[in-house]
Coordinates of C-alpha atoms in Angstrom, one line a residue:
X1 CA 64.5 123.2 100.3
X2 CA 64.4 119.6 101.5
X3 CA 67.4 117.6 100.1
X4 CA 69.0 114.2 100.4
X5 CA 72.7 114.4 100.5
X6 CA 74.1 111.0 99.2
X7 CA 76.7 110.1 101.7
X8 CA 79.3 107.4 100.4
X9 CA 81.5 107.5 103.6
X10 CA 84.2 109.6 101.8
X11 CA 85.6 113.1 102.6
X12 CA 83.7 114.6 99.2
X13 CA 80.0 113.6 100.2
X14 CA 80.9 114.5 103.8
X15 CA 81.8 118.2 102.9
X16 CA 78.9 118.3 100.2
X17 CA 76.4 117.6 103.0
X18 CA 77.9 120.1 105.4
X19 CA 77.9 123.0 102.6
X20 CA 74.2 122.1 101.8
X21 CA 73.3 122.4 105.6
X22 CA 75.3 125.8 105.7
X23 CA 73.2 127.2 102.7
X24 CA 70.2 126.8 104.8
X25 CA 68.6 123.5 103.3
X26 CA 67.0 121.0 105.3
X27 CA 69.4 118.0 104.8
X28 CA 68.8 114.2 105.4
X29 CA 71.9 112.1 105.0
X30 CA 71.3 108.9 103.0
X31 CA 73.8 106.1 102.3
X32 CA 73.5 103.7 99.3
X33 CA 73.8 100.1 100.2
X34 CA 75.0 98.6 96.8
X35 CA 76.8 95.5 97.7
X36 CA 74.7 92.4 98.4
X37 CA 77.6 91.2 100.6
X38 CA 79.3 94.3 102.1
X39 CA 82.6 93.5 103.8
X40 CA 83.1 94.3 107.3
X41 CA 86.4 96.3 106.7
X42 CA 87.6 98.0 103.5
X43 CA 90.1 95.8 101.7
X44 CA 91.6 98.5 99.5
X45 CA 91.2 102.1 98.5
X46 CA 89.1 100.9 95.5
X47 CA 86.4 99.1 97.5
X48 CA 83.0 100.7 98.3
X49 CA 80.0 100.3 100.1
X50 CA 81.5 98.4 103.1
X51 CA 80.3 98.4 106.7
X52 CA 82.9 100.8 107.3
X53 CA 81.7 103.3 104.8
X54 CA 78.4 103.3 106.1
X55 CA 79.5 103.8 109.6
X56 CA 81.7 106.7 108.4
X57 CA 78.9 108.1 106.8
X58 CA 76.9 107.8 109.9
X59 CA 79.5 109.6 112.1
X60 CA 79.6 112.6 109.8
X61 CA 75.7 112.9 109.8
X62 CA 75.7 112.6 113.7
X63 CA 78.4 115.4 113.7
X64 CA 76.2 117.6 111.7
X65 CA 73.3 116.8 113.6
X66 CA 71.1 115.6 110.5
X67 CA 68.8 112.5 110.2
X68 CA 70.8 109.4 108.5
X69 CA 69.2 106.4 106.8
X70 CA 70.7 103.4 104.7
X71 CA 68.8 102.7 101.6
X72 CA 69.1 99.3 99.9
X73 CA 69.6 99.6 96.3
X74 CA 72.0 96.5 96.0
X75 CA 69.5 94.4 93.8
X76 CA 68.9 97.7 91.4
X77 CA 72.9 98.2 91.2
X78 CA 73.4 94.7 90.5
X79 CA 71.0 94.5 87.7
X80 CA 71.5 98.2 86.1
X81 CA 75.4 98.3 86.8
X82 CA 77.2 95.2 87.5
X83 CA 75.0 93.0 85.1
X84 CA 75.2 95.4 82.4
X85 CA 79.1 95.6 82.9
X86 CA 79.5 91.9 82.3
X87 CA 77.0 91.9 79.4
X88 CA 79.0 95.0 77.5
X89 CA 82.3 93.0 78.1
X90 CA 80.7 89.7 76.8
X91 CA 79.6 91.6 73.8
X92 CA 82.9 92.9 73.2
X93 CA 82.4 96.4 74.1
X94 CA 84.2 98.3 76.8
X95 CA 81.7 100.1 79.3
X96 CA 82.1 103.0 81.9
X97 CA 80.2 101.6 85.2
X98 CA 80.4 105.2 86.7
X99 CA 78.3 106.6 84.2
X100 CA 75.7 104.0 84.1
X101 CA 75.7 104.2 88.0
X102 CA 75.1 107.9 87.7
X103 CA 72.3 107.6 85.2
X104 CA 70.7 104.5 86.7
X105 CA 71.3 104.6 90.4
X106 CA 72.2 108.1 91.9
X107 CA 70.3 110.2 89.3
X108 CA 67.4 107.7 88.5
X109 CA 66.7 105.5 91.6
X110 CA 68.0 107.7 94.1
X111 CA 66.6 110.9 93.1
X112 CA 63.2 109.3 92.0
X113 CA 62.7 107.8 95.4
X114 CA 63.8 111.3 97.2
X115 CA 61.1 112.9 95.2
X116 CA 58.4 110.5 96.0
X117 CA 59.4 111.1 99.8
X118 CA 58.8 114.7 99.3
X119 CA 62.2 115.8 98.9
X120 CA 63.0 118.5 96.5
X121 CA 66.7 117.8 95.2
X122 CA 69.8 115.3 95.8
X123 CA 73.3 116.7 96.7
X124 CA 76.4 114.5 95.8
X125 CA 80.2 115.2 96.3
X126 CA 80.9 115.1 92.6
X127 CA 83.3 117.7 91.4
X128 CA 81.2 119.7 88.8
X129 CA 79.3 122.8 88.6
X130 CA 75.6 123.8 87.8
X131 CA 75.4 127.3 86.5
X132 CA 72.3 129.2 85.6
X133 CA 71.9 129.6 81.7
X134 CA 69.5 131.0 79.4
X135 CA 67.5 127.7 78.9
X136 CA 67.9 126.6 82.5
X137 CA 70.5 125.1 84.8
X138 CA 73.7 124.0 82.8
X139 CA 76.4 121.5 83.8
X140 CA 80.0 122.7 83.7
X141 CA 83.4 121.4 84.5
X142 CA 84.7 121.7 88.0
X143 CA 87.5 124.4 88.7
X144 CA 89.9 121.8 89.7
X145 CA 90.7 119.9 86.3
X146 CA 92.5 117.2 88.4
X147 CA 89.3 116.0 90.0
X148 CA 86.6 117.1 87.4
X149 CA 83.8 114.5 87.1
X150 CA 81.8 116.2 84.5
X151 CA 82.3 113.4 82.1
X152 CA 80.8 110.8 84.3
X153 CA 77.8 113.2 84.9
X154 CA 77.1 113.7 81.1
X155 CA 74.3 111.3 81.2
X156 CA 72.0 113.6 83.3
X157 CA 69.0 115.0 81.8
X158 CA 67.9 118.8 82.2
X159 CA 65.1 117.5 84.5
X160 CA 67.7 115.9 86.7
X161 CA 70.0 118.7 86.8
X162 CA 67.3 121.1 87.7
X163 CA 67.0 118.8 91.0
X164 CA 70.7 118.4 91.6
X165 CA 73.5 120.0 93.7
X166 CA 77.2 119.7 93.3
X167 CA 78.6 121.9 96.0
X168 CA 82.3 121.0 95.6
X169 CA 82.7 122.1 92.0
X170 CA 84.0 125.7 92.9
X171 CA 86.9 124.2 95.2
X172 CA 90.2 122.1 94.6
X173 CA 90.5 118.7 96.4
X174 CA 93.3 119.9 98.8
X175 CA 91.0 122.7 100.3
X176 CA 88.2 120.2 100.7
X177 CA 90.1 118.0 102.8
X178 CA 91.3 121.0 104.9
X179 CA 87.6 122.1 105.1
X180 CA 86.8 118.5 106.4
X181 CA 89.5 118.4 109.0
X182 CA 88.4 121.9 110.4
X183 CA 84.9 120.6 110.8
X184 CA 86.3 117.7 112.7
X185 CA 85.4 115.0 110.2
X186 CA 87.4 111.7 110.8
X187 CA 87.2 111.1 106.9
X188 CA 89.3 114.1 106.3
X189 CA 92.3 111.9 105.4
X190 CA 90.5 108.9 104.0
X191 CA 91.8 107.7 100.6
X192 CA 89.7 108.1 97.6
X193 CA 88.0 105.2 96.0
X194 CA 88.8 104.3 92.4
X195 CA 87.2 102.9 89.5
X196 CA 85.8 100.2 89.4
X197 CA 84.1 100.1 92.9
X198 CA 82.8 96.7 92.8
X199 CA 86.0 94.9 91.7
X200 CA 88.1 95.7 94.9
X201 CA 91.3 94.4 93.9
X202 CA 91.4 96.0 90.4
X203 CA 91.6 92.6 88.6
X204 CA 88.8 93.2 86.0
X205 CA 90.1 90.3 83.8
X206 CA 90.0 88.0 86.8
X207 CA 86.8 89.1 88.0
X208 CA 85.3 88.5 84.5
X209 CA 86.6 85.2 84.2
X210 CA 85.2 84.2 87.4
X211 CA 81.6 85.2 86.2
X212 CA 81.7 84.1 82.7
X213 CA 84.2 81.1 82.8
X214 CA 87.4 80.6 80.8
X215 CA 86.5 80.9 77.1
X216 CA 89.9 79.9 75.0
X217 CA 90.2 81.3 71.7
X218 CA 92.7 82.7 69.2
X219 CA 94.8 85.8 69.1
X220 CA 95.3 86.8 65.5
X221 CA 97.1 89.6 63.6
X222 CA 95.7 91.7 61.0
X223 CA 96.5 89.3 58.4
X224 CA 94.7 86.6 60.0
X225 CA 97.8 84.6 61.5
X226 CA 97.5 83.2 64.9
X227 CA 100.1 84.6 67.1
X228 CA 98.7 83.6 70.4
X229 CA 95.8 82.5 72.7
X230 CA 93.5 84.0 75.2
X231 CA 91.1 82.6 77.9
X232 CA 88.3 85.0 76.9
X233 CA 87.8 87.7 74.5
X234 CA 85.8 89.5 77.1
X235 CA 88.7 90.5 78.9
X236 CA 90.4 92.3 76.3
X237 CA 89.8 95.9 75.1
X238 CA 90.8 98.1 72.0
X239 CA 94.3 99.7 72.9
X240 CA 95.5 97.2 75.4
X241 CA 99.2 96.3 75.1
X242 CA 99.9 94.5 78.3
X243 CA 99.2 91.0 79.3
X244 CA 98.6 89.7 75.6
X245 CA 101.1 86.7 75.9
X246 CA 101.8 86.7 72.3
X247 CA 103.9 83.6 71.0
X248 CA 104.8 84.8 67.6
X249 CA 106.7 88.2 67.6
X250 CA 106.8 90.5 64.5
X251 CA 109.8 90.3 62.5
X252 CA 110.4 94.0 63.1
X253 CA 109.7 93.6 66.8
X254 CA 107.1 96.4 66.8
X255 CA 104.8 96.6 69.7
X256 CA 101.2 95.3 69.2
X257 CA 98.1 96.2 70.6
X258 CA 94.5 95.0 70.7
X259 CA 92.7 96.6 67.5
X260 CA 89.5 94.6 67.6
X261 CA 87.4 92.2 69.7
X262 CA 85.2 89.8 68.0
X263 CA 82.9 88.2 70.3
X264 CA 81.0 86.1 67.8
X265 CA 84.1 84.3 66.8
X266 CA 85.6 84.7 70.3
X267 CA 88.7 86.5 68.6
X268 CA 91.1 89.1 69.6
X269 CA 92.9 91.0 66.8
X270 CA 96.1 92.5 67.4
X271 CA 98.0 95.1 65.2
X272 CA 100.7 98.0 65.3
X273 CA 100.3 101.2 67.0
X274 CA 99.1 103.1 64.0
X275 CA 96.0 101.1 63.6
X276 CA 94.5 102.5 66.8
X277 CA 94.0 106.0 65.7
X278 CA 90.3 107.0 64.8
X279 CA 88.8 110.3 63.9
X280 CA 85.2 109.4 63.5
X281 CA 83.1 108.3 66.4
X282 CA 79.1 107.3 66.2
X283 CA 77.2 106.6 69.0
X284 CA 73.6 105.9 70.6
X285 CA 71.9 106.3 73.7
X286 CA 72.0 110.1 73.5
X287 CA 71.5 112.0 76.6
X288 CA 71.3 115.8 76.4
X289 CA 72.0 118.0 79.7
X290 CA 69.7 120.7 78.2
X291 CA 68.2 121.4 75.0
X292 CA 69.2 118.9 72.1
X293 CA 71.3 120.5 69.6
X294 CA 70.4 120.7 66.1
X295 CA 72.3 120.6 62.8
X296 CA 76.2 120.4 62.8
X297 CA 78.2 122.4 65.4
X298 CA 81.7 122.7 66.8
X299 CA 82.5 121.1 70.2
X300 CA 85.1 119.4 72.5
X301 CA 84.9 115.7 72.8
X302 CA 86.1 113.7 75.7
X303 CA 86.2 110.1 75.2
X304 CA 87.3 108.7 78.5
X305 CA 87.0 109.8 82.1
X306 CA 90.5 111.3 82.4
X307 CA 91.3 111.7 78.8
X308 CA 92.0 115.1 76.8
X309 CA 89.3 117.2 75.3
X310 CA 89.5 116.9 71.4
X311 CA 88.1 119.7 69.2
X312 CA 85.4 118.2 66.9
X313 CA 82.5 118.9 64.7
X314 CA 79.3 116.7 65.7
X315 CA 75.9 116.3 64.2
X316 CA 72.9 114.4 65.3
X317 CA 69.7 113.0 63.8
X318 CA 67.9 112.7 67.1
X319 CA 68.7 109.2 67.4
X320 CA 72.5 108.9 66.8
X321 CA 75.3 111.2 66.7
X322 CA 78.5 111.4 64.5
X323 CA 81.3 113.0 65.9
X324 CA 84.4 114.1 63.6
X325 CA 87.7 114.6 65.6
X326 CA 90.2 117.4 64.5
X327 CA 92.9 114.7 65.0
X328 CA 93.1 110.9 65.4
X329 CA 92.8 109.4 69.1
X330 CA 93.9 106.1 70.1
X331 CA 92.1 103.2 72.0
X332 CA 88.7 104.4 71.5
X333 CA 86.4 101.5 71.7
X334 CA 82.7 100.6 71.4
X335 CA 80.8 100.7 74.7
X336 CA 82.7 103.8 76.0
X337 CA 81.1 107.1 76.0
X338 CA 81.8 110.3 74.1
X339 CA 81.0 113.5 76.1
X340 CA 80.5 116.9 74.0
X341 CA 81.5 120.2 75.7
X342 CA 80.7 123.8 74.6
X343 CA 83.6 125.5 76.7
X344 CA 83.2 124.2 80.2
X345 CA 79.5 123.5 79.5
X346 CA 78.5 119.8 79.1
X347 CA 76.1 119.5 76.0
X348 CA 75.5 115.9 76.4
X349 CA 76.7 112.3 75.8
X350 CA 76.5 109.2 73.6
X351 CA 77.5 105.4 73.9
X352 CA 79.9 104.7 71.2
X353 CA 78.6 102.1 68.7
X354 CA 81.5 102.4 66.1
X355 CA 84.7 104.2 65.0
X356 CA 86.6 105.1 61.9
X357 CA 89.0 106.9 60.0
X358 CA 88.0 109.6 57.6
X359 CA 91.4 110.9 56.5
X360 CA 95.1 109.6 56.2
X361 CA 96.0 112.3 59.0
X362 CA 98.7 110.9 61.4
X363 CA 97.9 110.0 65.2

């Protein structure tokens, strides 16, 4: 099988490419140039797409003896991931750029180009497993729960899974580094990159302000009393506690959190902790990793990349999904994704449009 190995320049994609070669596939390494102004050197472990990363990927490819190319997808990444990220925050939602990158870049643009050039599949260094099932290939959690990335792959369709390989899903991360060292890869001890890759210093608020400009507005409590000011509602997300700079404390000195962001009025609403818990989640932009479910059924719901899995009942009308959680979960915001699981199998995902509370159950 002719396979494109997506090589980011990190240890995971390096070992993934090597394992595909060991399995007898014809492998070509491809590094995606996603930045329109790649820095010469990495500034931090958060950064990506630097010239240093491309060089690291090329050295691994050379050691493996496989062809290596750099594919420029910077404009596509800018439009489909970065600009989408800004637009979502501006609209008062909290996006996950890794899901968008997987959906629109790595398993749409990359896979489509690979197939157009005559390749059969794409392999990446994601920690997840593909398992044969009665209805075709299934996406499952990785064996290493600390590194499992099935949540950010919940946007993949059955057709995309049929053309994808995740060679690391059956191995824990420490063993991957040991394997890389044994293979003589210089990236064996290279630090992992972290979200959000295009905000190298991790200052999301400052990054958004630099693109949208300061937009001063009120911070109010749930009674409508102004208790502070902000420089842009887009920089706040439901569940946030730090960095609020509130000027009017509560009489009982209880901690306050962001409970709502209202972009139309440029208002941030804060309240006490008990207001954060929700047990009903609704979403659209449905993506099923296999046959779409019918009717209502029991699943596990994961609401953030490193969040717990919550038992739930979910039903869909084909356009939207309603998820009723067994207990309340804090800090769930529109724009985030809910991924449904049946055991370790990923059923699919949806983008959260609204949340609510159906009962008086406690947090």
